[in-house]
CSV table of C-alpha atoms in Angstrom, one decimal:
chain,number,residue,atom,x,y,z
A,1,UNK,CA,84.7,94.7,142.7
A,2,UNK,CA,84.5,96.6,139.4
A,3,UNK,CA,86.2,100.0,139.3
A,4,UNK,CA,83.7,102.8,139.2
A,5,UNK,CA,83.7,104.8,135.9
A,6,UNK,CA,83.0,108.4,135.4
A,7,UNK,CA,82.7,110.6,132.3
A,8,UNK,CA,83.5,114.2,131.6
A,9,UNK,CA,80.6,116.3,130.4
A,10,UNK,CA,80.8,118.3,127.1
A,11,UNK,CA,82.0,121.8,127.9
A,12,UNK,CA,84.2,122.7,124.9
A,13,UNK,CA,83.5,124.9,121.9
A,14,UNK,CA,82.2,122.2,119.6
A,15,UNK,CA,79.2,121.5,121.8
A,16,UNK,CA,75.8,123.3,122.3
A,17,UNK,CA,75.9,123.5,126.1
A,18,UNK,CA,72.2,123.9,126.8
A,19,UNK,CA,71.3,121.0,124.5
A,20,UNK,CA,74.3,118.7,124.7
A,21,UNK,CA,75.0,118.6,128.4
A,22,UNK,CA,71.6,117.2,129.5
A,23,UNK,CA,71.7,114.9,126.5
A,24,UNK,CA,75.1,113.4,127.2
A,25,UNK,CA,74.4,113.3,131.0
A,26,UNK,CA,71.2,111.3,130.4
A,27,UNK,CA,73.0,109.0,128.0
A,28,UNK,CA,76.0,108.4,130.3
A,29,UNK,CA,73.8,107.5,133.2
A,30,UNK,CA,71.8,105.1,131.0
A,31,UNK,CA,75.1,103.5,129.7
A,32,UNK,CA,76.1,102.9,133.3
A,33,UNK,CA,78.6,105.6,134.2
A,34,UNK,CA,78.7,106.2,137.9
A,35,UNK,CA,79.6,109.9,137.8
A,36,UNK,CA,79.7,113.0,135.6
A,37,UNK,CA,82.5,115.5,135.8
A,38,UNK,CA,83.5,119.0,134.8
A,39,UNK,CA,86.8,121.0,134.7
A,40,UNK,CA,87.5,124.7,134.8
A,41,UNK,CA,89.2,126.9,132.2
A,42,UNK,CA,88.3,130.5,132.8
A,43,UNK,CA,89.9,132.1,129.7
A,44,UNK,CA,92.2,131.7,126.7
A,45,UNK,CA,95.0,134.3,126.7
A,46,UNK,CA,95.9,135.6,123.2
A,47,UNK,CA,98.7,135.8,122.8
A,48,UNK,CA,99.6,133.2,125.4
A,49,UNK,CA,101.8,134.5,128.2
A,50,UNK,CA,102.8,131.0,129.3
A,51,UNK,CA,102.5,127.5,127.9
A,52,UNK,CA,99.9,125.0,128.9
A,53,UNK,CA,100.3,123.9,132.5
A,54,UNK,CA,103.0,126.6,132.7
A,55,UNK,CA,105.3,124.5,130.5
A,56,UNK,CA,107.2,126.8,128.1
A,57,UNK,CA,106.4,126.2,124.5
A,58,UNK,CA,103.5,123.9,125.1
A,59,UNK,CA,100.5,125.4,123.2
A,60,UNK,CA,97.0,125.7,124.7
A,61,UNK,CA,94.5,123.5,122.9
A,62,UNK,CA,92.2,125.4,120.6
A,63,UNK,CA,89.2,123.8,122.4
A,64,UNK,CA,90.0,125.9,125.5
A,65,UNK,CA,88.9,129.1,123.6
A,66,UNK,CA,85.3,128.3,124.7
A,67,UNK,CA,84.8,126.3,127.9
A,68,UNK,CA,81.5,126.4,129.7
A,69,UNK,CA,81.3,127.4,133.4
A,70,UNK,CA,81.6,124.2,135.5
A,71,UNK,CA,78.9,124.9,138.0
A,72,UNK,CA,76.4,125.8,135.3
A,73,UNK,CA,77.3,122.6,133.5
A,74,UNK,CA,76.8,120.6,136.6
A,75,UNK,CA,73.4,122.2,137.2
A,76,UNK,CA,72.3,121.2,133.7
A,77,UNK,CA,73.5,117.7,134.3
A,78,UNK,CA,71.8,117.5,137.7
A,79,UNK,CA,68.4,118.4,136.3
A,80,UNK,CA,68.7,115.7,133.6
A,81,UNK,CA,69.9,112.8,135.8
A,82,UNK,CA,68.9,110.9,139.0
A,83,UNK,CA,71.7,108.6,140.1
A,84,UNK,CA,75.1,109.7,138.8
A,85,UNK,CA,77.4,111.7,141.1
A,86,UNK,CA,78.3,115.2,140.0
A,87,UNK,CA,82.0,116.1,140.4
A,88,UNK,CA,84.6,118.7,139.5
A,89,UNK,CA,88.1,117.7,138.4
A,90,UNK,CA,88.8,120.4,139.1
A,91,UNK,CA,87.5,123.8,140.1
A,92,UNK,CA,90.4,126.2,140.4
A,93,UNK,CA,89.3,127.2,143.8
A,94,UNK,CA,91.3,130.4,144.3
A,95,UNK,CA,89.4,131.9,141.3
A,96,UNK,CA,86.2,131.9,143.4
A,97,UNK,CA,85.0,134.0,146.3
A,98,UNK,CA,85.0,131.4,149.1
A,99,UNK,CA,81.5,132.1,150.6
A,100,UNK,CA,79.8,132.2,147.2
A,101,UNK,CA,81.5,129.0,146.1
A,102,UNK,CA,80.5,127.2,149.3
A,103,UNK,CA,76.9,128.3,149.0
A,104,UNK,CA,76.7,127.4,145.3
A,105,UNK,CA,78.0,123.9,145.9
A,106,UNK,CA,75.6,123.4,148.9
A,107,UNK,CA,72.6,124.5,146.7
A,108,UNK,CA,73.6,122.2,143.9
A,109,UNK,CA,74.0,119.3,146.4
A,110,UNK,CA,70.6,120.0,147.9
A,111,UNK,CA,69.0,120.3,144.4
A,112,UNK,CA,70.6,117.0,143.2
A,113,UNK,CA,69.7,115.0,146.3
A,114,UNK,CA,73.3,114.7,147.6
A,115,UNK,CA,75.4,113.9,144.6
A,116,UNK,CA,78.0,116.6,144.5
A,117,UNK,CA,81.8,116.0,144.8
A,118,UNK,CA,83.8,119.2,145.3
A,119,UNK,CA,87.1,118.6,143.5
A,120,UNK,CA,89.5,121.5,144.1
A,121,UNK,CA,92.9,122.5,142.7
A,122,UNK,CA,95.1,125.6,142.7
A,123,UNK,CA,95.5,125.9,139.0
A,124,UNK,CA,98.5,127.2,137.1
A,125,UNK,CA,97.4,130.0,134.7
A,126,UNK,CA,98.8,133.4,135.7
A,127,UNK,CA,96.3,135.0,133.3
A,128,UNK,CA,93.4,133.4,135.1
A,129,UNK,CA,94.7,134.6,138.4
A,130,UNK,CA,95.2,138.1,137.1
A,131,UNK,CA,91.6,138.1,135.9
A,132,UNK,CA,89.7,136.4,138.7
A,133,UNK,CA,91.7,135.2,141.7
A,134,UNK,CA,90.9,136.3,145.3
A,135,UNK,CA,94.6,136.0,146.3
A,136,UNK,CA,97.8,136.4,144.2
A,137,UNK,CA,99.2,133.3,142.5
A,138,UNK,CA,102.0,133.1,145.1
A,139,UNK,CA,99.4,132.7,147.8
A,140,UNK,CA,97.3,130.0,146.1
A,141,UNK,CA,97.9,127.4,148.7
A,142,UNK,CA,96.7,129.7,151.6
A,143,UNK,CA,93.7,130.6,149.5
A,144,UNK,CA,92.8,127.0,149.0
A,145,UNK,CA,93.1,126.3,152.7
A,146,UNK,CA,90.7,129.1,153.5
A,147,UNK,CA,88.2,128.0,150.9
A,148,UNK,CA,88.1,124.5,152.3
A,149,UNK,CA,87.6,125.9,155.8
A,150,UNK,CA,84.8,128.2,154.6
A,151,UNK,CA,83.1,125.4,152.8
A,152,UNK,CA,83.1,123.2,155.9
A,153,UNK,CA,81.7,126.1,158.0
A,154,UNK,CA,79.0,127.0,155.5
A,155,UNK,CA,77.9,123.4,155.0
A,156,UNK,CA,77.9,122.8,158.8
A,157,UNK,CA,75.3,123.7,161.4
A,158,UNK,CA,73.9,127.2,162.0
A,159,UNK,CA,74.8,129.7,163.2
A,160,UNK,CA,77.8,129.8,160.9
A,161,UNK,CA,80.8,131.7,162.3
A,162,UNK,CA,84.1,132.1,160.5
A,163,UNK,CA,87.0,134.5,160.6
A,164,UNK,CA,89.7,134.4,158.0
A,165,UNK,CA,91.8,136.6,155.8
A,166,UNK,CA,89.3,136.6,152.9
A,167,UNK,CA,86.0,135.8,154.7
A,168,UNK,CA,84.3,137.0,157.8
A,169,UNK,CA,81.0,135.5,158.9
A,170,UNK,CA,80.1,137.0,162.3
A,171,UNK,CA,77.1,134.8,163.0
A,172,UNK,CA,74.6,133.8,160.4
A,173,UNK,CA,72.1,131.2,159.2
A,174,UNK,CA,73.2,130.0,155.8
A,175,UNK,CA,71.1,127.7,153.7
A,176,UNK,CA,70.2,125.6,151.9
A,177,UNK,CA,72.5,123.0,153.5
A,178,UNK,CA,73.9,120.1,151.5
A,179,UNK,CA,71.8,116.9,151.4
A,180,UNK,CA,74.7,115.1,152.9
A,181,UNK,CA,78.4,116.0,153.7
A,182,UNK,CA,80.0,117.0,150.4
A,183,UNK,CA,83.2,115.2,149.8
A,184,UNK,CA,86.2,117.5,149.2
A,185,UNK,CA,88.8,116.0,146.9
A,186,UNK,CA,92.1,117.6,145.9
A,187,UNK,CA,94.3,117.5,142.9
A,188,UNK,CA,97.7,117.0,144.6
A,189,UNK,CA,101.0,116.1,143.0
A,190,UNK,CA,103.7,116.9,145.5
A,191,UNK,CA,104.4,116.3,149.2
A,192,UNK,CA,103.2,119.7,150.3
A,193,UNK,CA,99.9,119.2,148.5
A,194,UNK,CA,99.7,115.7,149.8
A,195,UNK,CA,99.9,117.0,153.4
A,196,UNK,CA,96.9,119.3,152.7
A,197,UNK,CA,95.1,116.3,151.2
A,198,UNK,CA,95.8,114.0,154.1
A,199,UNK,CA,95.0,116.6,156.8
A,200,UNK,CA,92.0,118.4,155.3
A,201,UNK,CA,90.4,116.5,152.4
A,202,UNK,CA,88.3,113.4,151.8
A,203,UNK,CA,89.9,112.3,148.6
A,204,UNK,CA,92.6,112.5,146.0
A,205,UNK,CA,92.3,113.4,142.3
A,206,UNK,CA,95.4,112.2,140.5
A,207,UNK,CA,96.0,112.3,136.7
A,208,UNK,CA,96.7,109.2,134.7
A,209,UNK,CA,100.2,109.9,133.4
A,210,UNK,CA,101.4,106.3,133.5
A,211,UNK,CA,100.5,103.4,135.9
A,212,UNK,CA,103.9,103.2,137.5
A,213,UNK,CA,104.0,106.9,138.4
A,214,UNK,CA,100.4,106.9,139.7
A,215,UNK,CA,101.1,103.8,141.8
A,216,UNK,CA,104.2,105.3,143.3
A,217,UNK,CA,102.4,108.5,144.2
A,218,UNK,CA,99.5,106.5,145.8
A,219,UNK,CA,102.0,104.6,147.9
A,220,UNK,CA,103.5,107.9,149.1
A,221,UNK,CA,100.1,109.4,149.9
A,222,UNK,CA,99.2,106.3,152.0
A,223,UNK,CA,102.5,106.4,153.8
A,224,UNK,CA,102.1,110.1,154.6
A,225,UNK,CA,98.6,109.4,155.8
A,226,UNK,CA,99.9,106.7,158.2
A,227,UNK,CA,102.7,109.0,159.4
A,228,UNK,CA,100.3,111.8,160.1
A,229,UNK,CA,97.8,109.5,162.0
A,230,UNK,CA,95.0,109.6,159.5
A,231,UNK,CA,92.5,106.8,160.1
A,232,UNK,CA,89.8,107.8,157.6
A,233,UNK,CA,90.0,106.2,154.1
A,234,UNK,CA,91.1,108.4,151.2
A,235,UNK,CA,88.7,108.3,148.3
A,236,UNK,CA,90.4,108.2,144.9
A,237,UNK,CA,89.3,109.2,141.4
A,238,UNK,CA,91.9,109.0,138.7
A,239,UNK,CA,91.4,111.5,135.8
A,240,UNK,CA,92.5,110.3,132.4
A,241,UNK,CA,92.7,112.7,129.5
A,242,UNK,CA,92.4,110.7,126.3
A,243,UNK,CA,93.7,111.4,122.8
A,244,UNK,CA,91.5,109.1,120.8
A,245,UNK,CA,92.6,108.2,117.3
A,246,UNK,CA,90.6,106.4,114.5
A,247,UNK,CA,93.2,103.6,114.5
A,248,UNK,CA,95.9,102.2,116.8
A,249,UNK,CA,99.0,104.4,117.4
A,250,UNK,CA,102.0,102.3,116.5
A,251,UNK,CA,104.8,104.7,117.5
A,252,UNK,CA,107.2,103.9,120.4
A,253,UNK,CA,106.4,107.4,121.8
A,254,UNK,CA,102.8,106.6,122.5
A,255,UNK,CA,101.6,108.3,125.6
A,256,UNK,CA,99.1,106.8,128.1
A,257,UNK,CA,95.5,107.0,126.8
A,258,UNK,CA,96.6,108.0,123.3
A,259,UNK,CA,95.4,105.8,120.4
A,260,UNK,CA,92.4,103.7,119.5
A,261,UNK,CA,89.6,102.8,121.9
A,262,UNK,CA,91.2,99.4,122.4
A,263,UNK,CA,94.5,101.0,123.4
A,264,UNK,CA,92.7,103.4,125.7
A,265,UNK,CA,90.9,100.4,127.4
A,266,UNK,CA,94.3,98.6,127.7
A,267,UNK,CA,95.6,101.7,129.6
A,268,UNK,CA,92.5,101.8,131.7
A,269,UNK,CA,93.1,98.2,132.7
A,270,UNK,CA,96.7,98.9,133.6
A,271,UNK,CA,95.7,101.9,135.8
A,272,UNK,CA,92.8,100.1,137.4
A,273,UNK,CA,95.2,97.4,138.6
A,274,UNK,CA,96.6,100.1,141.0
A,275,UNK,CA,93.5,99.7,143.1
A,276,UNK,CA,92.0,103.2,142.9
A,277,UNK,CA,88.3,103.3,143.4
A,278,UNK,CA,87.2,105.2,140.3
A,279,UNK,CA,88.5,106.4,136.9
A,280,UNK,CA,87.2,109.5,135.2
A,281,UNK,CA,87.4,109.2,131.4
A,282,UNK,CA,87.6,112.5,129.5
A,283,UNK,CA,86.6,111.8,125.9
A,284,UNK,CA,85.2,115.2,124.9
A,285,UNK,CA,88.2,116.8,123.3
A,286,UNK,CA,88.4,114.5,120.2
A,287,UNK,CA,84.7,114.1,119.6
A,288,UNK,CA,83.2,116.2,116.8
A,289,UNK,CA,79.8,116.5,118.5
A,290,UNK,CA,77.6,115.1,121.2
A,291,UNK,CA,76.5,112.1,119.1
A,292,UNK,CA,80.0,111.0,118.6
A,293,UNK,CA,80.8,111.6,122.2
A,294,UNK,CA,77.9,109.4,123.3
A,295,UNK,CA,78.9,106.6,120.9
A,296,UNK,CA,82.5,106.5,122.0
A,297,UNK,CA,81.5,106.7,125.7
A,298,UNK,CA,79.3,103.7,125.2
A,299,UNK,CA,82.1,101.8,123.4
A,300,UNK,CA,84.7,102.6,126.1
A,301,UNK,CA,82.3,101.6,128.9
A,302,UNK,CA,81.3,98.3,127.3
A,303,UNK,CA,84.9,97.3,126.4
A,304,UNK,CA,86.2,98.4,129.9
A,305,UNK,CA,83.6,96.2,131.6
A,306,UNK,CA,84.3,93.3,129.2
A,307,UNK,CA,88.0,93.7,130.2
A,308,UNK,CA,87.1,93.3,133.9
A,309,UNK,CA,87.5,96.9,134.8
């Protein structure tokens, strides 16, 4: 069975959001992509108070100066498509008021005919937390736990009743309801986060940092699921952040998904062999405009399928 393929939607500063998101979404669906994805970057601190991903000295990409809101982007894509699933990889959940996030996702799922995937993470930017978070950075795990609980409650049957630290719903009718149960998927890279994934989520959103490392993490997740008595399958969508170059990268220091389209497809094949269900390919960063993004997306898809992915 072929690996499902997803594509990131154009959210960065080189794109015209109102024009390019529907255009790329329609093209991706016509090419054959199974899903369309967004990410969240709330702001660009200047000067930076910490490096990218919290790594000292690692600069923030200039494209992050202007990143469109993920839910607005998904709404534009939903209106332009009929089949492709609509996912987030990821929403930084603690930056959102739980009830409002749950209701927005339910409305989007109802409007799209049941195509939403709620991908959540806790994020890493202290500046984003200072600007928008509902709980301090140190309490991000607890905030995510409550957000998942509120989503499940709001998406479930009426009357909705919930009592938490951030949210209190005494007894209320909350609609619209999702067209179907919205899958909750989590970005999780350590044992504590894997426990949350195994106990409370429907799926896992790893990042492609090398096939051996992803395969090792996937083994650990499955072992933990068995230890904790989970019987439901864990859905998997691997995110790959590409650095596409006009020709092959010949250096010994080449990172996964860095180089020509052919090299990117080779890396896709290596990661697909792990056995994950779906791979989300992010090509938007190196494309100059929507036309180039569509052309490269078509080339990657065709070569991936030709390679048996």
